[in-house]
XYZ file of C-alpha atoms in Angstrom:
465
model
C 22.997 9.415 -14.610
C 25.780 7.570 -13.293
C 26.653 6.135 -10.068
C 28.926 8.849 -8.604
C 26.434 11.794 -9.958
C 23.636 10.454 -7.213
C 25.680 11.902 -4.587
C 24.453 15.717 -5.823
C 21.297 14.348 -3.912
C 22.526 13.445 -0.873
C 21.864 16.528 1.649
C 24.077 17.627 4.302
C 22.380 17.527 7.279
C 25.092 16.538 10.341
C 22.764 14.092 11.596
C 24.706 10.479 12.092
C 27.718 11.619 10.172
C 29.766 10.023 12.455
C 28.752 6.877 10.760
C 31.903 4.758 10.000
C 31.853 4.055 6.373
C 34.494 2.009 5.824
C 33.244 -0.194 8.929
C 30.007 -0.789 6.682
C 31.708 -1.567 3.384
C 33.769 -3.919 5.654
C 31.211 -5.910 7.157
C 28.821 -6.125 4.051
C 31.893 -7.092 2.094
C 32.826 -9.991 4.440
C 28.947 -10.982 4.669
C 28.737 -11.337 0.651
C 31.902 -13.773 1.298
C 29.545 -16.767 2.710
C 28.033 -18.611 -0.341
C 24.160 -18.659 1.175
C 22.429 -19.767 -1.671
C 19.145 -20.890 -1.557
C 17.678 -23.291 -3.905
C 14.545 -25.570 -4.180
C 15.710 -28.330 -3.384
C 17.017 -27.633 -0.155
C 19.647 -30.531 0.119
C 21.586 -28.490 -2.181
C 21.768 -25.771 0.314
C 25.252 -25.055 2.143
C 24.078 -25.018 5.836
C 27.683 -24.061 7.193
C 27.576 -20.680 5.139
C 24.425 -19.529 7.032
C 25.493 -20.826 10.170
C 29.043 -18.809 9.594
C 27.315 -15.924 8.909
C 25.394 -16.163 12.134
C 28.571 -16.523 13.877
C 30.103 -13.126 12.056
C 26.974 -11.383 12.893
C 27.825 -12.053 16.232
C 31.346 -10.789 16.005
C 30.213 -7.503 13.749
C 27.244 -6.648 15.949
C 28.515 -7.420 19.885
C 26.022 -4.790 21.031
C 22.831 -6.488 18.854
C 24.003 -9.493 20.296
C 24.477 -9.024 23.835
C 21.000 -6.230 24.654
C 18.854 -8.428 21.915
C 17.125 -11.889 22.222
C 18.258 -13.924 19.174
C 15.897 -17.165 17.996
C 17.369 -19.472 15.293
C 14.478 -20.235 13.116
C 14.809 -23.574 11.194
C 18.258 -23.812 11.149
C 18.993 -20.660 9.080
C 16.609 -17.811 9.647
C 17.141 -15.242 12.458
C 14.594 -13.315 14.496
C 16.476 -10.622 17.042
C 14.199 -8.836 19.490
C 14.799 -5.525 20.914
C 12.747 -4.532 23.674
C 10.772 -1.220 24.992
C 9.830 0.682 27.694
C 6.555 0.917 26.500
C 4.612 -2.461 25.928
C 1.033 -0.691 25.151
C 2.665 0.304 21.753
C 2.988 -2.143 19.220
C 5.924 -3.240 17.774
C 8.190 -2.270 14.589
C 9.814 -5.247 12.492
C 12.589 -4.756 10.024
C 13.253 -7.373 7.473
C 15.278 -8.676 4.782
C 16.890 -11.822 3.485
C 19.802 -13.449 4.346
C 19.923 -16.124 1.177
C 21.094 -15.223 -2.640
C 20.260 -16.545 -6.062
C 22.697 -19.339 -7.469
C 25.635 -17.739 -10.232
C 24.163 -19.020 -13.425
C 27.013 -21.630 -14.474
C 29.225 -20.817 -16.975
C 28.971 -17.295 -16.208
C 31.485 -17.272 -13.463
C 34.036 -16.300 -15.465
C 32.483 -12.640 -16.712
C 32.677 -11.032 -13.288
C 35.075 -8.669 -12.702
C 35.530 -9.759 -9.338
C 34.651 -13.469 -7.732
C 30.934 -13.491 -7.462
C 31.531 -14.443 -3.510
C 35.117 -12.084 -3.338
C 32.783 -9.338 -1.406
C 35.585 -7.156 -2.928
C 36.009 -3.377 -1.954
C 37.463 -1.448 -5.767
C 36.649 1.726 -4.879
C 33.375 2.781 -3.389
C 31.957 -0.452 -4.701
C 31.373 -3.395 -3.262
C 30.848 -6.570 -5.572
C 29.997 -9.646 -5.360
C 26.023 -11.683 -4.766
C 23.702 -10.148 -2.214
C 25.049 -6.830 -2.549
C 22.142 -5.418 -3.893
C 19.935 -8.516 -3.115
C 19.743 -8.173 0.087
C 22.340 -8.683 2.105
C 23.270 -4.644 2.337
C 20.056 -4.307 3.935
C 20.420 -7.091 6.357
C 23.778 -5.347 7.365
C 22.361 -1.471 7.031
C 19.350 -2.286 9.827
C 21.696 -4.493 11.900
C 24.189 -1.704 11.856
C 21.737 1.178 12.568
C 20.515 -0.744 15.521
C 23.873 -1.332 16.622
C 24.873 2.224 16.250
C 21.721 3.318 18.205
C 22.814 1.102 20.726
C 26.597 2.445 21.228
C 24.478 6.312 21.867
C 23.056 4.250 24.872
C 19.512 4.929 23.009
C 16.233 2.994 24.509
C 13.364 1.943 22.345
C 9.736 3.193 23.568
C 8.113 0.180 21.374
C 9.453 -3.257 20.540
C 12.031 -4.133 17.640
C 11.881 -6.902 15.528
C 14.340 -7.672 13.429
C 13.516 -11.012 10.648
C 16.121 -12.095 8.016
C 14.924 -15.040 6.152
C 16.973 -17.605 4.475
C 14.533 -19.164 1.767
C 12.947 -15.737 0.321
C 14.513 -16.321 -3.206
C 12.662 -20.036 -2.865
C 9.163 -18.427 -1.567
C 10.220 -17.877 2.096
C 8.399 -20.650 3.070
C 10.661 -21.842 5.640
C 12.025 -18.650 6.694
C 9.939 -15.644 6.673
C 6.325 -17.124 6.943
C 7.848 -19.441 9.588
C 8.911 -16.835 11.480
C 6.028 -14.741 11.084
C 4.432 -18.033 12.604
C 6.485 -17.703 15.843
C 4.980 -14.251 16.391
C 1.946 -14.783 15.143
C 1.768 -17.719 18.595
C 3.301 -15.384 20.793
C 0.351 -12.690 19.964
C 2.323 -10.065 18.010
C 0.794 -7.705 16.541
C 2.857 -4.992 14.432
C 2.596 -1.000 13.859
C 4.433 -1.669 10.830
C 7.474 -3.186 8.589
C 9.788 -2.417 6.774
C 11.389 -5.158 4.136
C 12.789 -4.806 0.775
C 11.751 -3.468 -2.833
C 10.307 0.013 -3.527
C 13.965 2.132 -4.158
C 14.684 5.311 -6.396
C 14.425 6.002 -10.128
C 14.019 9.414 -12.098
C 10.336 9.826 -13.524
C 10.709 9.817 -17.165
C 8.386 6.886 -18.074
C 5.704 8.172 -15.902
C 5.909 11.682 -17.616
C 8.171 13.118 -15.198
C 11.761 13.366 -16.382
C 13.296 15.863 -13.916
C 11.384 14.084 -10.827
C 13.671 11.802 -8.990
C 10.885 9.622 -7.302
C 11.387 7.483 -3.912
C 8.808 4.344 -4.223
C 7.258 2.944 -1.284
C 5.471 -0.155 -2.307
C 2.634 -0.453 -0.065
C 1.101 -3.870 -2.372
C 2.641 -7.294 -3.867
C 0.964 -8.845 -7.089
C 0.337 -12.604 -6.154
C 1.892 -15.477 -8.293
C 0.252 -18.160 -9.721
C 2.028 -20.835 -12.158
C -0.643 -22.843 -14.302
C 0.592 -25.911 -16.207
C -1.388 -27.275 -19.167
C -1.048 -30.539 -19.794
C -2.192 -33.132 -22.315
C -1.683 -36.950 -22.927
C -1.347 -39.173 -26.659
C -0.769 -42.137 -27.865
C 2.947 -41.734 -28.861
C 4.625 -43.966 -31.841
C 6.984 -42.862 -34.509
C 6.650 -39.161 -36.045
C 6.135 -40.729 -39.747
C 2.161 -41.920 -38.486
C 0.922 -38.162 -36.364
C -2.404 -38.913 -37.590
C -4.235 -35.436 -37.085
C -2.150 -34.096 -34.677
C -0.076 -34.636 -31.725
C -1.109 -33.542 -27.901
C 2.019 -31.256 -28.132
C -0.147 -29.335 -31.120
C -3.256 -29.153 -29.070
C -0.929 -28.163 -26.035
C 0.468 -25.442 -27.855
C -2.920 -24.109 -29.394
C -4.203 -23.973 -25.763
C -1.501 -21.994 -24.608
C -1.692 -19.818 -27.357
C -5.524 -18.745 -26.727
C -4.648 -17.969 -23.211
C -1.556 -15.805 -24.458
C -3.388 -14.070 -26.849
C -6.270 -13.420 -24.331
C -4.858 -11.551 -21.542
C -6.486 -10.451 -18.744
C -7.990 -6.810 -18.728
C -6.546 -3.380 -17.537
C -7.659 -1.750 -14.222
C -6.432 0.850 -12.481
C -6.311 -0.350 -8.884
C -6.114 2.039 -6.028
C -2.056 1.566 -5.442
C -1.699 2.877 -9.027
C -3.979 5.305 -8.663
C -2.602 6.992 -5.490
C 1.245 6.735 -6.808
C 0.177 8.698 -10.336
C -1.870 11.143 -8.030
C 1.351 11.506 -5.308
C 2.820 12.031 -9.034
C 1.093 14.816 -10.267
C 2.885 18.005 -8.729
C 5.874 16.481 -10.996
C 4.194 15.230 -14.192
C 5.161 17.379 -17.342
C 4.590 15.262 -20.446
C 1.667 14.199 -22.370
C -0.635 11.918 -22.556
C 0.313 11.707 -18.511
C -0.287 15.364 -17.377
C -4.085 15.166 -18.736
C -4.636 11.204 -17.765
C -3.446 12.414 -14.645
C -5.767 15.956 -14.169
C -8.834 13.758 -14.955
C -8.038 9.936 -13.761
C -11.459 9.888 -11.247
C -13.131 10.841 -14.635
C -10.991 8.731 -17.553
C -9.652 5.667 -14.884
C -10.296 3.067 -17.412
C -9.177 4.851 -20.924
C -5.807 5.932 -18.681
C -5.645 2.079 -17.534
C -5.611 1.390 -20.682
C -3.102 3.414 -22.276
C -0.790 1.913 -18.828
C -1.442 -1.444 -20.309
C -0.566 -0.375 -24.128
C 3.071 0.169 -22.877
C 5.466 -2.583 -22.220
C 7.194 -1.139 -19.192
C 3.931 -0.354 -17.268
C 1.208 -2.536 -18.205
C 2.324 -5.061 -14.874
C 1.333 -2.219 -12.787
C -2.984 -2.393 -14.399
C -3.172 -6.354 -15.565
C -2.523 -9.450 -14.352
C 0.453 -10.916 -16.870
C 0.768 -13.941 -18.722
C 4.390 -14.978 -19.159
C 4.226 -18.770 -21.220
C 7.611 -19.979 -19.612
C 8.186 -23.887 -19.895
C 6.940 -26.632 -22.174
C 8.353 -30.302 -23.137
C 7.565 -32.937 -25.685
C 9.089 -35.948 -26.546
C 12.874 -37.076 -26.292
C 13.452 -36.824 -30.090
C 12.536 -35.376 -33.273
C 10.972 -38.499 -34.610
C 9.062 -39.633 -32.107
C 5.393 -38.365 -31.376
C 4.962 -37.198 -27.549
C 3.068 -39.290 -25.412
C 2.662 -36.716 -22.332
C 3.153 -32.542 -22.541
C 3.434 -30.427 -19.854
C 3.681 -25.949 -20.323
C 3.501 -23.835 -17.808
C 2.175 -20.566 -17.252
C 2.968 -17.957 -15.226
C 0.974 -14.972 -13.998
C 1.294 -12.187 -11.859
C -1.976 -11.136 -10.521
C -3.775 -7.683 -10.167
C -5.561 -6.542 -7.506
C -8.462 -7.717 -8.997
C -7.941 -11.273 -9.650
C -7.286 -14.687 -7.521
C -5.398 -17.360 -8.170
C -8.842 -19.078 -8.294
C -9.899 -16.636 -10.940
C -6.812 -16.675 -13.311
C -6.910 -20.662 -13.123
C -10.617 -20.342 -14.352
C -9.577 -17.866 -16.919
C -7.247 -20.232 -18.304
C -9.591 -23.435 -18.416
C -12.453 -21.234 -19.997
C -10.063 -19.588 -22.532
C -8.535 -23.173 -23.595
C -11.848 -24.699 -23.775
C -10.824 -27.868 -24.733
C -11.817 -30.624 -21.468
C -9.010 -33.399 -22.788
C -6.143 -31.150 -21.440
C -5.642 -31.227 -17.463
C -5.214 -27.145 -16.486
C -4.028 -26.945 -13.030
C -2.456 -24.441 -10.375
C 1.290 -26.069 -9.599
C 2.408 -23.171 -7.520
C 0.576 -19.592 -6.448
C -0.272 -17.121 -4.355
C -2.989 -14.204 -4.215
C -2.283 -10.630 -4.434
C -1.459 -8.986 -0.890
C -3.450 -6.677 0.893
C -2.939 -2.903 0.642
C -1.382 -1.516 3.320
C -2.026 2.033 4.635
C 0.101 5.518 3.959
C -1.506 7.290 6.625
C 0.976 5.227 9.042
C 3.491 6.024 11.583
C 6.183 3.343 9.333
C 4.953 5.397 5.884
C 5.315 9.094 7.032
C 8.368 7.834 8.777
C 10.057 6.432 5.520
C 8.850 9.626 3.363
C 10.181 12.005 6.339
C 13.727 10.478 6.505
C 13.827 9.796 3.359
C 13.090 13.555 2.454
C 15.556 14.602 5.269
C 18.798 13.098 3.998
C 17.814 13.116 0.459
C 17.138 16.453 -1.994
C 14.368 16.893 -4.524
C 12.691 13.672 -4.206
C 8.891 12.740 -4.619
C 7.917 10.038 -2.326
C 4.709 8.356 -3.345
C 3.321 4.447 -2.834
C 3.980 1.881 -5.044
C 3.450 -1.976 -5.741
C 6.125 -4.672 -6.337
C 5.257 -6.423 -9.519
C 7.994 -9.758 -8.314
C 7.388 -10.745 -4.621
C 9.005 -10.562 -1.055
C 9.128 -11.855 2.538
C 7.118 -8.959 3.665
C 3.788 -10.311 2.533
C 3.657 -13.232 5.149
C 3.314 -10.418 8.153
C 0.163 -8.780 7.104
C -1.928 -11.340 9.126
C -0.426 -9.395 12.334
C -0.149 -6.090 10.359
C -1.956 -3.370 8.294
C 1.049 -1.620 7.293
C 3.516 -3.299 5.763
C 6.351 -1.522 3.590
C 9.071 -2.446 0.794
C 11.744 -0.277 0.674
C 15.212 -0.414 -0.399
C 16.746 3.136 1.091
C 19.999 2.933 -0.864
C 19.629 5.203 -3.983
C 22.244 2.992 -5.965
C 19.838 1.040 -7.679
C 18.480 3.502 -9.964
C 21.612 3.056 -11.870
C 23.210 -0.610 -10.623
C 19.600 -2.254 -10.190
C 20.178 -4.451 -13.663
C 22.603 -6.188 -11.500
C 20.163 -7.937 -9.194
C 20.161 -11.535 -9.902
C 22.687 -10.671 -13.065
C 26.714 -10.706 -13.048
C 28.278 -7.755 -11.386
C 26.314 -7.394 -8.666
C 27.640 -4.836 -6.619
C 26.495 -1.476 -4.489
C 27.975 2.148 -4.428
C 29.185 3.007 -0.491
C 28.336 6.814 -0.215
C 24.734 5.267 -0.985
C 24.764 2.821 1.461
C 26.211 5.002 4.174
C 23.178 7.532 3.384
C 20.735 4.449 3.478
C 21.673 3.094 6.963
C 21.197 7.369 7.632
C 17.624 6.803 6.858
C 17.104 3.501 8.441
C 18.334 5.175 11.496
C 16.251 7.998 11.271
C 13.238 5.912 10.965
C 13.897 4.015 13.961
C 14.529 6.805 15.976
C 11.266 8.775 14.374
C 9.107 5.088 15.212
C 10.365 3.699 17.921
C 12.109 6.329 20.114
């Protein structure tokens, strides 16, 4: 399918078509044009970009601005509150993030257009964050500031919580903001962030279903480093072996001893939402009988490439050093692991997995980095049957069914102060320009935008008003 042929989905219900598209483009093109990159190390960071793109904000979204509270959050993250008539209901929050990856150097030269141009060709709009997520920064602000110009009035609170560290764990951003909530005693009905989005169901069995995923679940992260220590000298004298060998074995083991398939409930529930839609073998039977044959269909999940994150916890060996030069024997060797874990495991539990599998107590096996899996939020919310509703309303054919995000997002920090907590990208342009995320050419198709901020608005107005 290409880009353009998505639009045979699109219904053509009146609702909001007065919705200025080239207003959008605009303002998503000029917000791509501030550099916000995020990095680890965050003196590398370019403070005045965020801070200029708080300032546009201001100018693009007078309304937001002037009827909204706005709190700075360390330096670079914004919080906007909208309040309601009704303070007995709990609030909404929508969410994304306002920092991008960095260009990969050298690569600067195979866009089409500058990587920071925000140029319009078209109905696309290039450039970094146009995917990832800076359209859906601009898609909620806009909705809310369209709702606004119609004079609407929210029954519940709005949040609104763009982060400016998510690439870099959110740490600053998102989970600090959720901390400034958290201390005024917010609690949430529900949120909306990032991830989930639209693809046709031919690796699930489906070919001619075009499926809307909700993920309702984030796999936790957990980087392990294995590390060992020798004597050094030149390469001619290795004796038995050098600690980058006995390094290397260890990894090894724990690579070639994964961790087993299950098929946890998110799964479960998304192949049964599936079912209506399923036509191929081996899913159709899997499928009729997976209370019965849960394990045997985990298992076949897990014998495919493409869908085994979504029933294990992986193993991905990433990183490993040894000495400076090819003739001299390593004194110190470092790998690292890292793992994205089920709904079954713990970072506690994948760290023991690895020092058990090893089994070798010379080498130091340690957690650098991780997090565990989220919780599992419900689909029997208002902020799920919302997002399936609109997103059935403005879009034809589709199958909406819960999901789980196999990377990570912002939206995990709120479920302290919130059972229901969703990842969802409504613009149906990255079924076919998702391979762009984080990759050259990023860039996002307009008639799928326009019909996004549609179903953002229609979710506020379904949730809130």
């Amino acid at each position: 399918m290409t880009v353009q042929e998505i639009t045979k989905y699109f219904t053509d219900i009146a609702d909001y078509s007065d919705l200025d598209k080239d207003k959008i483009a605009k303002i998503l093109s000029t917000a791509i044009t501030f550099p916000t990159v995020s990095y680890e190390d965050e003196a590398l960071m370019d403070s005045q970009a965020f801070k200029d793109l708080h300032a546009f904000f201001e100018d693009a979204f007078p309304l937001v601005h002037k009827y909204m509270e706005r709190i700075v959050i360390n330096e670079w993250s914004l919080i906007f509150h909208w309040k309601g008539s009704d303070t007995s209901l709990k609030p909404a929050l929508f969410m994304a993030h306002l920092d991008v990856v960095p260009v990969s150097p050298g690569t600067e030269g195979d866009w089409t257009y500058p990587p920071f141009s925000g140029h319009i060709d078209g109905d696309f709009i290039w450039g970094r964050g146009a995917i990832d997520t800076k359209s859906q920064v601009v898609g909620e602000l806009f909705a809310a500031e369209y709702l606004l110009e119609k004079n609407y009035t929210p029954k519940r609170d709005i949040y609104f919580v763009f982060g400016h560290d998510e690439e870099t764990m959110g740490v600053k951003g998102a989970l600090a903001c959720k901390e400034y909530l958290e201390k005024k005693g917010v609690t949430l009905e529900f949120v909306m962030d990032e991830g989930g989005g639209f693809k046709m169901g031919g690796e699930f069995g489906a070919p001619n279903a075009l499926l809307a995923r909700v993920d309702i679940f984030e796999k936790g992260y957990i980087d392990v480093a294995v590390e060992g220590e020798g004597i050094g000298g030149h390469s001619s004298k290795p004796g038995k072996g050098t600690v980058l060998g006995k390094v290397s074995k260890a990894i090894s083991k724990i690579e070639d001893n994964q961790l087993p398939a299950h098929l946890n409930p998110v799964t479960a529930n998304m192949f049964k939402a599936l079912a209506p839609v399923i036509t191929e073998e081996p899913f159709k039977s899997y499928v009729s009988e997976i209370d019965t044959k849960a394990q045997a269909f985990a298992d076949y999940l897990c014998s495919v490439d493409s869908l085994a994150p979504m029933v294990h916890t992986t193993t991905a060996l990433t990183m490993i050093n040894g000495s400076p030069a090819p003739n001299v024997l390593p004194q110190s060797v470092k790998a690292l692991i890292n793992f994205r874990i089920a709904p079954e495991d713990t970072c506690e539990s994948v760290l023991k997995h690895c020092i058990d599998t090893a089994n070798d107590p010379e080498l130091n096996i340690y957690m650098t980095k991780g997090l565990d899996p989220s919780k599992m939020s419900r689909i029997d919310s208002v902020g799920y049957k919302a997002i399936e509703e609109a997103t059935k309303k403005f879009l034809k054919d589709i199958t909406v069914l819960p999901g789980l995000v196999v990377g990570g997002t912002d939206c995990r920090y709120f479920e302290d102060i919130c059972d229901s907590a969703y990842r969802f990208r409504p613009y149906m342009d990255n079924m076919v320009l998702g391979y762009t995320t984080h990759s050259t050419n990023e860039r996002c198709y307009t008639p799928g935008l326009v019909q996004g901020v549609k179903i953002i608005i229609e979710v506020m107005v379904k949730t809130c008003f």
